[in-house]
PDB file of N, CA and C in Angstrom:
ATOM      1  N   UNK A 207      93.550  93.672  87.816  1.00 70.00           N
ATOM      2  CA  UNK A 207      94.709  93.152  87.538  1.00 70.00           C
ATOM      3  C   UNK A 207      95.597  93.217  88.657  1.00 70.00           C
ATOM      4  N   UNK A 208      96.248  92.286  89.193  1.00 78.00           N
ATOM      5  CA  UNK A 208      97.224  92.342  90.395  1.00 78.00           C
ATOM      6  C   UNK A 208      98.295  93.216  89.957  1.00 78.00           C
ATOM      7  N   UNK A 209      98.624  94.003  91.195  1.00 93.00           N
ATOM      8  CA  UNK A 209      99.957  94.668  90.851  1.00 93.00           C
ATOM      9  C   UNK A 209     101.256  93.731  90.951  1.00 93.00           C
ATOM     10  N   UNK A 210     102.364  94.377  90.569  1.00 95.00           N
ATOM     11  CA  UNK A 210     103.340  93.521  90.471  1.00 95.00           C
ATOM     12  C   UNK A 210     104.631  94.022  91.527  1.00 95.00           C
ATOM     13  N   UNK A 211     105.104  92.865  92.171  1.00 97.00           N
ATOM     14  CA  UNK A 211     106.010  93.412  93.064  1.00 97.00           C
ATOM     15  C   UNK A 211     107.174  94.013  92.532  1.00 97.00           C
ATOM     16  N   UNK A 212     107.930  95.009  93.151  1.00 96.00           N
ATOM     17  CA  UNK A 212     109.063  95.692  92.634  1.00 96.00           C
ATOM     18  C   UNK A 212     109.974  95.919  93.806  1.00 96.00           C
ATOM     19  N   UNK A 213     111.348  96.476  93.422  1.00 95.00           N
ATOM     20  CA  UNK A 213     112.275  96.801  94.405  1.00 95.00           C
ATOM     21  C   UNK A 213     112.381  98.270  94.529  1.00 95.00           C
ATOM     22  N   UNK A 214     111.456  98.951  93.997  1.00 95.00           N
ATOM     23  CA  UNK A 214     111.484 100.603  93.858  1.00 95.00           C
ATOM     24  C   UNK A 214     111.662 101.054  95.330  1.00 95.00           C
ATOM     25  N   UNK A 215     110.562 100.590  96.363  1.00 94.00           N
ATOM     26  CA  UNK A 215     110.624 101.227  97.697  1.00 94.00           C
ATOM     27  C   UNK A 215     111.757 100.812  98.523  1.00 94.00           C
ATOM     28  N   UNK A 216     112.408  99.586  98.026  1.00 95.00           N
ATOM     29  CA  UNK A 216     113.401  98.987  98.726  1.00 95.00           C
ATOM     30  C   UNK A 216     114.736  99.974  98.421  1.00 95.00           C
ATOM     31  N   UNK A 217     114.774 100.006  97.201  1.00 95.00           N
ATOM     32  CA  UNK A 217     115.634 100.960  96.654  1.00 95.00           C
ATOM     33  C   UNK A 217     115.783 102.299  97.216  1.00 95.00           C
ATOM     34  N   UNK A 218     114.551 102.894  97.287  1.00 95.00           N
ATOM     35  CA  UNK A 218     114.452 104.124  97.932  1.00 95.00           C
ATOM     36  C   UNK A 218     114.978 104.250  99.232  1.00 95.00           C
ATOM     37  N   UNK A 219     114.521 103.370 100.185  1.00 95.00           N
ATOM     38  CA  UNK A 219     115.000 103.386 101.500  1.00 95.00           C
ATOM     39  C   UNK A 219     116.400 102.953 101.849  1.00 95.00           C
ATOM     40  N   UNK A 220     116.889 102.435 100.775  1.00 96.00           N
ATOM     41  CA  UNK A 220     118.310 101.986 100.778  1.00 96.00           C
ATOM     42  C   UNK A 220     119.282 102.958 100.602  1.00 96.00           C
ATOM     43  N   UNK A 221     118.718 104.084  99.627  1.00 95.00           N
ATOM     44  CA  UNK A 221     119.366 105.154  99.262  1.00 95.00           C
ATOM     45  C   UNK A 221     120.832 104.554  98.533  1.00 95.00           C
ATOM     46  N   UNK A 222     120.537 103.284  97.810  1.00 93.00           N
ATOM     47  CA  UNK A 222     121.648 102.815  96.947  1.00 93.00           C
ATOM     48  C   UNK A 222     122.385 102.004  97.647  1.00 93.00           C
ATOM     49  N   UNK A 223     122.274 101.736  98.880  1.00 97.00           N
ATOM     50  CA  UNK A 223     123.071 100.792  99.813  1.00 97.00           C
ATOM     51  C   UNK A 223     122.772  99.523  99.282  1.00 97.00           C
ATOM     52  N   UNK A 224     123.548  98.633  98.384  1.00 96.00           N
ATOM     53  CA  UNK A 224     123.099  97.191  97.671  1.00 96.00           C
ATOM     54  C   UNK A 224     123.092  96.265  98.921  1.00 96.00           C
ATOM     55  N   UNK A 225     124.142  96.162  99.953  1.00 97.00           N
ATOM     56  CA  UNK A 225     124.359  95.238 101.206  1.00 97.00           C
ATOM     57  C   UNK A 225     122.962  95.519 101.765  1.00 97.00           C
ATOM     58  N   UNK A 226     122.347  96.526 102.015  1.00 97.00           N
ATOM     59  CA  UNK A 226     121.351  96.628 102.751  1.00 97.00           C
ATOM     60  C   UNK A 226     120.000  96.076 102.034  1.00 97.00           C
ATOM     61  N   UNK A 227     120.123  96.436 101.003  1.00 96.00           N
ATOM     62  CA  UNK A 227     118.916  95.715 100.093  1.00 96.00           C
ATOM     63  C   UNK A 227     118.985  94.115 100.084  1.00 96.00           C
ATOM     64  N   UNK A 228     120.256  93.659  99.825  1.00 96.00           N
ATOM     65  CA  UNK A 228     120.304  92.312  99.974  1.00 96.00           C
ATOM     66  C   UNK A 228     119.968  91.556 101.083  1.00 96.00           C
ATOM     67  N   UNK A 229     120.290  92.239 102.374  1.00 97.00           N
ATOM     68  CA  UNK A 229     119.696  91.881 103.869  1.00 97.00           C
ATOM     69  C   UNK A 229     118.269  91.839 103.881  1.00 97.00           C
ATOM     70  N   UNK A 230     117.754  93.035 103.453  1.00 96.00           N
ATOM     71  CA  UNK A 230     116.260  93.038 103.499  1.00 96.00           C
ATOM     72  C   UNK A 230     115.482  91.973 102.670  1.00 96.00           C
ATOM     73  N   UNK A 231     116.032  91.674 101.540  1.00 96.00           N
ATOM     74  CA  UNK A 231     115.633  90.698 100.680  1.00 96.00           C
ATOM     75  C   UNK A 231     115.591  89.255 101.288  1.00 96.00           C
ATOM     76  N   UNK A 232     116.786  89.013 102.017  1.00 97.00           N
ATOM     77  CA  UNK A 232     117.133  87.686 102.716  1.00 97.00           C
ATOM     78  C   UNK A 232     116.037  87.521 103.713  1.00 97.00           C
ATOM     79  N   UNK A 233     115.704  88.687 104.665  1.00 97.00           N
ATOM     80  CA  UNK A 233     114.916  88.480 105.575  1.00 97.00           C
ATOM     81  C   UNK A 233     113.365  88.356 105.226  1.00 97.00           C
ATOM     82  N   UNK A 234     113.267  88.718 103.992  1.00 97.00           N
ATOM     83  CA  UNK A 234     111.772  88.604 103.513  1.00 97.00           C
ATOM     84  C   UNK A 234     111.899  87.106 102.900  1.00 97.00           C
ATOM     85  N   UNK A 235     112.936  86.753 102.285  1.00 97.00           N
ATOM     86  CA  UNK A 235     112.920  85.431 101.845  1.00 97.00           C
ATOM     87  C   UNK A 235     112.718  84.350 102.896  1.00 97.00           C
ATOM     88  N   UNK A 236     113.298  84.597 104.105  1.00 98.00           N
ATOM     89  CA  UNK A 236     113.419  83.625 105.122  1.00 98.00           C
ATOM     90  C   UNK A 236     112.153  83.550 105.811  1.00 98.00           C
ATOM     91  N   UNK A 237     111.646  84.906 106.286  1.00 98.00           N
ATOM     92  CA  UNK A 237     110.465  84.883 106.918  1.00 98.00           C
ATOM     93  C   UNK A 237     109.246  84.775 106.403  1.00 98.00           C
ATOM     94  N   UNK A 238     109.001  85.148 105.138  1.00 98.00           N
ATOM     95  CA  UNK A 238     107.815  85.107 104.674  1.00 98.00           C
ATOM     96  C   UNK A 238     107.153  83.583 104.446  1.00 98.00           C
ATOM     97  N   UNK A 239     107.786  82.718 104.023  1.00 98.00           N
ATOM     98  CA  UNK A 239     107.084  81.317 103.982  1.00 98.00           C
ATOM     99  C   UNK A 239     106.831  80.896 105.429  1.00 98.00           C
ATOM    100  N   UNK A 240     107.741  81.281 106.494  1.00 98.00           N
ATOM    101  CA  UNK A 240     107.335  81.000 107.721  1.00 98.00           C
ATOM    102  C   UNK A 240     105.718  81.519 108.208  1.00 98.00           C
ATOM    103  N   UNK A 241     106.011  82.887 107.998  1.00 98.00           N
ATOM    104  CA  UNK A 241     104.672  83.404 108.413  1.00 98.00           C
ATOM    105  C   UNK A 241     103.507  82.983 107.531  1.00 98.00           C
ATOM    106  N   UNK A 242     103.665  82.767 106.354  1.00 98.00           N
ATOM    107  CA  UNK A 242     102.589  82.217 105.578  1.00 98.00           C
ATOM    108  C   UNK A 242     101.945  80.878 106.241  1.00 98.00           C
ATOM    109  N   UNK A 243     103.038  79.989 106.466  1.00 98.00           N
ATOM    110  CA  UNK A 243     102.520  78.850 107.085  1.00 98.00           C
ATOM    111  C   UNK A 243     101.664  78.814 108.573  1.00 98.00           C
ATOM    112  N   UNK A 244     102.300  79.929 109.349  1.00 98.00           N
ATOM    113  CA  UNK A 244     101.699  80.158 110.499  1.00 98.00           C
ATOM    114  C   UNK A 244     100.082  80.731 110.333  1.00 98.00           C
ATOM    115  N   UNK A 245     100.130  81.797 109.382  1.00 98.00           N
ATOM    116  CA  UNK A 245      99.085  82.278 109.043  1.00 98.00           C
ATOM    117  C   UNK A 245      97.790  81.250 108.589  1.00 98.00           C
ATOM    118  N   UNK A 246      98.069  80.415 107.778  1.00 98.00           N
ATOM    119  CA  UNK A 246      97.305  79.419 107.043  1.00 98.00           C
ATOM    120  C   UNK A 246      97.059  78.473 108.361  1.00 98.00           C
ATOM    121  N   UNK A 247      97.608  77.914 109.237  1.00 98.00           N
ATOM    122  CA  UNK A 247      97.451  77.292 110.281  1.00 98.00           C
ATOM    123  C   UNK A 247      96.300  77.884 111.305  1.00 98.00           C
ATOM    124  N   UNK A 248      96.604  79.201 111.563  1.00 98.00           N
ATOM    125  CA  UNK A 248      95.785  79.851 112.532  1.00 98.00           C
ATOM    126  C   UNK A 248      94.357  80.140 111.751  1.00 98.00           C
ATOM    127  N   UNK A 249      94.297  80.310 110.406  1.00 98.00           N
ATOM    128  CA  UNK A 249      93.131  80.439 109.686  1.00 98.00           C
ATOM    129  C   UNK A 249      92.336  79.081 109.749  1.00 98.00           C
ATOM    130  N   UNK A 250      92.961  78.030 109.583  1.00 98.00           N
ATOM    131  CA  UNK A 250      92.567  76.687 109.817  1.00 98.00           C
ATOM    132  C   UNK A 250      91.934  76.309 110.962  1.00 98.00           C
ATOM    133  N   UNK A 251      92.452  77.079 112.061  1.00 98.00           N
ATOM    134  CA  UNK A 251      91.997  76.602 113.528  1.00 98.00           C
ATOM    135  C   UNK A 251      90.946  77.804 113.750  1.00 98.00           C
ATOM    136  N   UNK A 252      90.941  78.759 112.929  1.00 98.00           N
ATOM    137  CA  UNK A 252      89.755  79.855 113.126  1.00 98.00           C
ATOM    138  C   UNK A 252      90.348  80.722 114.213  1.00 98.00           C
ATOM    139  N   UNK A 253      91.747  80.743 114.477  1.00 98.00           N
ATOM    140  CA  UNK A 253      92.116  81.575 115.307  1.00 98.00           C
ATOM    141  C   UNK A 253      92.271  82.982 114.735  1.00 98.00           C
ATOM    142  N   UNK A 254      91.501  83.755 114.626  1.00 98.00           N
ATOM    143  CA  UNK A 254      91.410  84.894 113.646  1.00 98.00           C
ATOM    144  C   UNK A 254      92.403  85.846 114.273  1.00 98.00           C
ATOM    145  N   UNK A 255      92.384  86.109 115.683  1.00 98.00           N
ATOM    146  CA  UNK A 255      93.300  87.015 116.148  1.00 98.00           C
ATOM    147  C   UNK A 255      94.832  86.850 115.878  1.00 98.00           C
ATOM    148  N   UNK A 256      95.092  85.605 116.088  1.00 98.00           N
ATOM    149  CA  UNK A 256      96.466  85.206 115.641  1.00 98.00           C
ATOM    150  C   UNK A 256      96.927  85.462 114.258  1.00 98.00           C
ATOM    151  N   UNK A 257      95.818  84.983 113.518  1.00 98.00           N
ATOM    152  CA  UNK A 257      95.964  85.230 112.147  1.00 98.00           C
ATOM    153  C   UNK A 257      96.341  86.631 111.703  1.00 98.00           C
ATOM    154  N   UNK A 258      95.426  87.333 112.190  1.00 98.00           N
ATOM    155  CA  UNK A 258      95.602  89.023 112.326  1.00 98.00           C
ATOM    156  C   UNK A 258      96.985  89.558 112.586  1.00 98.00           C
ATOM    157  N   UNK A 259      97.386  89.072 113.619  1.00 98.00           N
ATOM    158  CA  UNK A 259      99.001  89.129 113.835  1.00 98.00           C
ATOM    159  C   UNK A 259      99.883  88.984 112.897  1.00 98.00           C
ATOM    160  N   UNK A 260      99.795  87.884 112.426  1.00 98.00           N
ATOM    161  CA  UNK A 260     100.652  87.305 111.306  1.00 98.00           C
ATOM    162  C   UNK A 260     100.446  88.402 109.948  1.00 98.00           C
ATOM    163  N   UNK A 261      99.079  88.649 109.575  1.00 98.00           N
ATOM    164  CA  UNK A 261      98.842  89.735 108.720  1.00 98.00           C
ATOM    165  C   UNK A 261      99.649  90.946 108.940  1.00 98.00           C
ATOM    166  N   UNK A 262      99.588  91.260 110.298  1.00 98.00           N
ATOM    167  CA  UNK A 262     100.250  92.465 110.448  1.00 98.00           C
ATOM    168  C   UNK A 262     101.874  92.457 110.367  1.00 98.00           C
ATOM    169  N   UNK A 263     102.492  91.168 110.536  1.00 97.00           N
ATOM    170  CA  UNK A 263     103.989  91.197 110.160  1.00 97.00           C
ATOM    171  C   UNK A 263     104.050  91.274 108.685  1.00 97.00           C
ATOM    172  N   UNK A 264     103.188  90.402 107.905  1.00 98.00           N
ATOM    173  CA  UNK A 264     103.427  90.358 106.397  1.00 98.00           C
ATOM    174  C   UNK A 264     102.931  91.639 105.606  1.00 98.00           C
ATOM    175  N   UNK A 265     102.453  92.602 105.993  1.00 97.00           N
ATOM    176  CA  UNK A 265     102.109  93.771 105.822  1.00 97.00           C
ATOM    177  C   UNK A 265     103.201  94.729 105.515  1.00 97.00           C
ATOM    178  N   UNK A 266     104.332  94.580 106.342  1.00 94.00           N
ATOM    179  CA  UNK A 266     105.491  95.258 106.401  1.00 94.00           C
ATOM    180  C   UNK A 266     106.187  94.720 105.249  1.00 94.00           C
ATOM    181  N   UNK A 267     106.391  93.338 104.694  1.00 97.00           N
ATOM    182  CA  UNK A 267     107.066  92.886 103.494  1.00 97.00           C
ATOM    183  C   UNK A 267     106.240  93.234 102.196  1.00 97.00           C
ATOM    184  N   UNK A 268     104.977  93.385 102.534  1.00 98.00           N
ATOM    185  CA  UNK A 268     104.072  93.902 101.208  1.00 98.00           C
ATOM    186  C   UNK A 268     104.517  95.215 100.766  1.00 98.00           C
ATOM    187  N   UNK A 269     104.927  96.088 101.846  1.00 95.00           N
ATOM    188  CA  UNK A 269     105.352  97.623 101.356  1.00 95.00           C
ATOM    189  C   UNK A 269     106.777  97.393 101.073  1.00 95.00           C
ATOM    190  N   UNK A 270     107.363  96.678 101.581  1.00 96.00           N
ATOM    191  CA  UNK A 270     108.901  96.531 100.948  1.00 96.00           C
ATOM    192  C   UNK A 270     108.993  96.166  99.557  1.00 96.00           C
ATOM    193  N   UNK A 271     107.975  95.331  99.015  1.00 97.00           N
ATOM    194  CA  UNK A 271     107.950  94.931  97.707  1.00 97.00           C
ATOM    195  C   UNK A 271     107.130  95.901  96.961  1.00 97.00           C
ATOM    196  N   UNK A 272     106.991  97.163  97.485  1.00 96.00           N
ATOM    197  CA  UNK A 272     106.360  98.123  96.613  1.00 96.00           C
ATOM    198  C   UNK A 272     104.802  97.955  96.282  1.00 96.00           C
ATOM    199  N   UNK A 273     104.150  96.921  96.929  1.00 97.00           N
ATOM    200  CA  UNK A 273     102.602  96.572  96.626  1.00 97.00           C
ATOM    201  C   UNK A 273     101.890  97.751  97.443  1.00 97.00           C
ATOM    202  N   UNK A 274     101.712  98.832  96.886  1.00 95.00           N
ATOM    203  CA  UNK A 274     100.852  99.812  97.728  1.00 95.00           C
ATOM    204  C   UNK A 274      99.238  99.521  97.656  1.00 95.00           C
ATOM    205  N   UNK A 275      98.726  98.911  96.687  1.00 96.00           N
ATOM    206  CA  UNK A 275      97.259  98.703  96.676  1.00 96.00           C
ATOM    207  C   UNK A 275      97.096  97.382  97.720  1.00 96.00           C
ATOM    208  N   UNK A 276      97.990  96.522  97.528  1.00 97.00           N
ATOM    209  CA  UNK A 276      98.217  95.207  98.308  1.00 97.00           C
ATOM    210  C   UNK A 276      98.119  95.518  99.626  1.00 97.00           C
ATOM    211  N   UNK A 277      98.970  96.411  99.941  1.00 97.00           N
ATOM    212  CA  UNK A 277      99.226  96.944 101.539  1.00 97.00           C
ATOM    213  C   UNK A 277      97.611  97.472 102.304  1.00 97.00           C
ATOM    214  N   UNK A 278      97.043  98.169 101.426  1.00 97.00           N
ATOM    215  CA  UNK A 278      95.673  98.509 101.780  1.00 97.00           C
ATOM    216  C   UNK A 278      95.009  97.161 101.854  1.00 97.00           C
ATOM    217  N   UNK A 279      95.027  96.328 101.287  1.00 97.00           N
ATOM    218  CA  UNK A 279      94.198  95.096 101.277  1.00 97.00           C
ATOM    219  C   UNK A 279      94.469  94.489 102.694  1.00 97.00           C
ATOM    220  N   UNK A 280      95.903  94.385 103.020  1.00 98.00           N
ATOM    221  CA  UNK A 280      96.311  93.712 104.217  1.00 98.00           C
ATOM    222  C   UNK A 280      95.831  94.380 105.548  1.00 98.00           C
ATOM    223  N   UNK A 281      95.752  95.908 105.266  1.00 98.00           N
ATOM    224  CA  UNK A 281      95.263  96.665 106.387  1.00 98.00           C
ATOM    225  C   UNK A 281      93.787  96.340 106.828  1.00 98.00           C
ATOM    226  N   UNK A 282      93.154  96.212 105.574  1.00 98.00           N
ATOM    227  CA  UNK A 282      91.561  96.158 105.901  1.00 98.00           C
ATOM    228  C   UNK A 282      91.538  94.502 106.260  1.00 98.00           C
ATOM    229  N   UNK A 283      92.451  93.635 105.757  1.00 98.00           N
ATOM    230  CA  UNK A 283      91.997  92.109 106.167  1.00 98.00           C
ATOM    231  C   UNK A 283      92.351  91.939 107.590  1.00 98.00           C
ATOM    232  N   UNK A 284      93.392  92.890 108.147  1.00 98.00           N
ATOM    233  CA  UNK A 284      93.827  92.478 109.350  1.00 98.00           C
ATOM    234  C   UNK A 284      92.702  93.015 110.297  1.00 98.00           C
ATOM    235  N   UNK A 285      91.872  94.187 110.091  1.00 98.00           N
ATOM    236  CA  UNK A 285      90.892  94.689 110.798  1.00 98.00           C
ATOM    237  C   UNK A 285      89.609  93.471 110.772  1.00 98.00           C
ATOM    238  N   UNK A 286      89.437  93.140 109.376  1.00 98.00           N
ATOM    239  CA  UNK A 286      88.385  91.996 109.232  1.00 98.00           C
ATOM    240  C   UNK A 286      88.566  91.010 110.342  1.00 98.00           C
ATOM    241  N   UNK A 287      89.856  90.529 110.163  1.00 98.00           N
ATOM    242  CA  UNK A 287      90.279  89.064 111.060  1.00 98.00           C
ATOM    243  C   UNK A 287      89.929  89.312 112.395  1.00 98.00           C
ATOM    244  N   UNK A 288      90.184  90.577 112.859  1.00 98.00           N
ATOM    245  CA  UNK A 288      90.041  91.040 114.497  1.00 98.00           C
ATOM    246  C   UNK A 288      88.463  90.911 114.582  1.00 98.00           C
ATOM    247  N   UNK A 289      87.609  91.070 113.661  1.00 98.00           N
ATOM    248  CA  UNK A 289      86.062  90.856 113.802  1.00 98.00           C
ATOM    249  C   UNK A 289      85.594  89.730 113.292  1.00 98.00           C
ATOM    250  N   UNK A 290      86.575  88.547 113.167  1.00 98.00           N
ATOM    251  CA  UNK A 290      86.130  87.177 112.705  1.00 98.00           C
ATOM    252  C   UNK A 290      85.774  87.118 111.469  1.00 98.00           C
ATOM    253  N   UNK A 291      86.032  88.021 110.647  1.00 98.00           N
ATOM    254  CA  UNK A 291      85.391  88.160 109.028  1.00 98.00           C
ATOM    255  C   UNK A 291      86.653  87.820 108.075  1.00 98.00           C
ATOM    256  N   UNK A 292      86.240  86.895 107.290  1.00 97.00           N
ATOM    257  CA  UNK A 292      87.456  86.462 106.049  1.00 97.00           C
ATOM    258  C   UNK A 292      86.996  87.048 104.786  1.00 97.00           C
ATOM    259  N   UNK A 293      86.204  87.858 104.541  1.00 97.00           N
ATOM    260  CA  UNK A 293      85.881  88.277 103.306  1.00 97.00           C
ATOM    261  C   UNK A 293      87.052  88.583 102.333  1.00 97.00           C
ATOM    262  N   UNK A 294      88.075  89.040 102.832  1.00 97.00           N
ATOM    263  CA  UNK A 294      89.260  89.349 101.767  1.00 97.00           C
ATOM    264  C   UNK A 294      90.356  88.545 101.937  1.00 97.00           C
ATOM    265  N   UNK A 295      89.912  87.284 102.371  1.00 98.00           N
ATOM    266  CA  UNK A 295      90.929  85.880 102.409  1.00 98.00           C
ATOM    267  C   UNK A 295      91.570  85.710 101.199  1.00 98.00           C
ATOM    268  N   UNK A 296      90.586  85.289 100.069  1.00 98.00           N
ATOM    269  CA  UNK A 296      91.123  84.990  98.759  1.00 98.00           C
ATOM    270  C   UNK A 296      91.954  85.929  98.239  1.00 98.00           C
ATOM    271  N   UNK A 297      91.683  87.275  98.278  1.00 97.00           N
ATOM    272  CA  UNK A 297      92.311  88.487  97.942  1.00 97.00           C
ATOM    273  C   UNK A 297      93.529  88.511  98.425  1.00 97.00           C
ATOM    274  N   UNK A 298      93.871  88.325  99.862  1.00 98.00           N
ATOM    275  CA  UNK A 298      95.049  88.162 100.475  1.00 98.00           C
ATOM    276  C   UNK A 298      95.932  87.051 100.073  1.00 98.00           C
ATOM    277  N   UNK A 299      95.118  86.124 100.149  1.00 98.00           N
ATOM    278  CA  UNK A 299      96.055  84.729  99.645  1.00 98.00           C
ATOM    279  C   UNK A 299      96.641  85.003  98.210  1.00 98.00           C
ATOM    280  N   UNK A 300      96.061  85.528  97.405  1.00 97.00           N
ATOM    281  CA  UNK A 300      96.454  85.833  95.868  1.00 97.00           C
ATOM    282  C   UNK A 300      97.722  86.898  95.897  1.00 97.00           C
ATOM    283  N   UNK A 301      97.640  87.851  96.949  1.00 98.00           N
ATOM    284  CA  UNK A 301      98.809  88.853  97.036  1.00 98.00           C
ATOM    285  C   UNK A 301      99.980  87.990  97.650  1.00 98.00           C
ATOM    286  N   UNK A 302      99.822  86.783  98.658  1.00 98.00           N
ATOM    287  CA  UNK A 302     100.897  85.990  99.132  1.00 98.00           C
ATOM    288  C   UNK A 302     101.423  85.180  97.941  1.00 98.00           C
ATOM    289  N   UNK A 303     100.698  84.554  97.064  1.00 97.00           N
ATOM    290  CA  UNK A 303     101.308  83.934  95.953  1.00 97.00           C
ATOM    291  C   UNK A 303     102.183  84.747  94.928  1.00 97.00           C
ATOM    292  N   UNK A 304     101.772  85.868  94.772  1.00 97.00           N
ATOM    293  CA  UNK A 304     102.344  86.789  93.877  1.00 97.00           C
ATOM    294  C   UNK A 304     103.911  87.322  94.831  1.00 97.00           C
ATOM    295  N   UNK A 305     103.677  87.583  95.946  1.00 97.00           N
ATOM    296  CA  UNK A 305     104.845  87.833  96.635  1.00 97.00           C
ATOM    297  C   UNK A 305     105.799  86.562  96.619  1.00 97.00           C
ATOM    298  N   UNK A 306     105.384  85.324  96.955  1.00 97.00           N
ATOM    299  CA  UNK A 306     106.239  84.176  97.073  1.00 97.00           C
ATOM    300  C   UNK A 306     107.106  83.834  95.729  1.00 97.00           C
ATOM    301  N   UNK A 307     106.177  84.022  94.498  1.00 97.00           N
ATOM    302  CA  UNK A 307     106.741  83.787  93.132  1.00 97.00           C
ATOM    303  C   UNK A 307     107.774  84.835  92.956  1.00 97.00           C
ATOM    304  N   UNK A 308     107.446  86.199  93.412  1.00 97.00           N
ATOM    305  CA  UNK A 308     108.660  87.234  93.178  1.00 97.00           C
ATOM    306  C   UNK A 308     109.715  86.891  93.880  1.00 97.00           C
ATOM    307  N   UNK A 309     109.860  86.669  95.071  1.00 96.00           N
ATOM    308  CA  UNK A 309     110.945  86.449  96.030  1.00 96.00           C
ATOM    309  C   UNK A 309     111.859  85.231  95.604  1.00 96.00           C
ATOM    310  N   UNK A 310     111.022  84.209  95.026  1.00 96.00           N
ATOM    311  CA  UNK A 310     111.895  83.171  94.254  1.00 96.00           C
ATOM    312  C   UNK A 310     112.712  83.710  93.179  1.00 96.00           C
ATOM    313  N   UNK A 311     112.416  84.471  92.448  1.00 94.00           N
ATOM    314  CA  UNK A 311     113.065  84.767  91.356  1.00 94.00           C
ATOM    315  C   UNK A 311     114.078  85.976  91.559  1.00 94.00           C
ATOM    316  N   UNK A 312     114.209  86.803  92.895  1.00 90.00           N
ATOM    317  CA  UNK A 312     115.127  87.946  92.795  1.00 90.00           C
ATOM    318  C   UNK A 312     116.424  87.242  93.710  1.00 90.00           C
TER     319      UNK A 312
END
């Protein structure tokens, strides 16, 4: 079962600063779709090193959304991509779908 995104970690690092939380969410909402588009483009071009760089950026957003297990998947996938291996692709892309769905509702 997929873990569900939450704002627990964001609330923890913000120390209750609502403005900070809103700014962080706005950054995620703005950057994540762009990064996903770049990631998919690099995968299509089989440019796995560039894809790994995008996964690295997305990894931070995964942690902001409290997805601890997914964060580990992203770490592993980033390393796989550097070796031109895409075994975790489906699992990683499912995480992206869950994140996009979540941020569209917060």
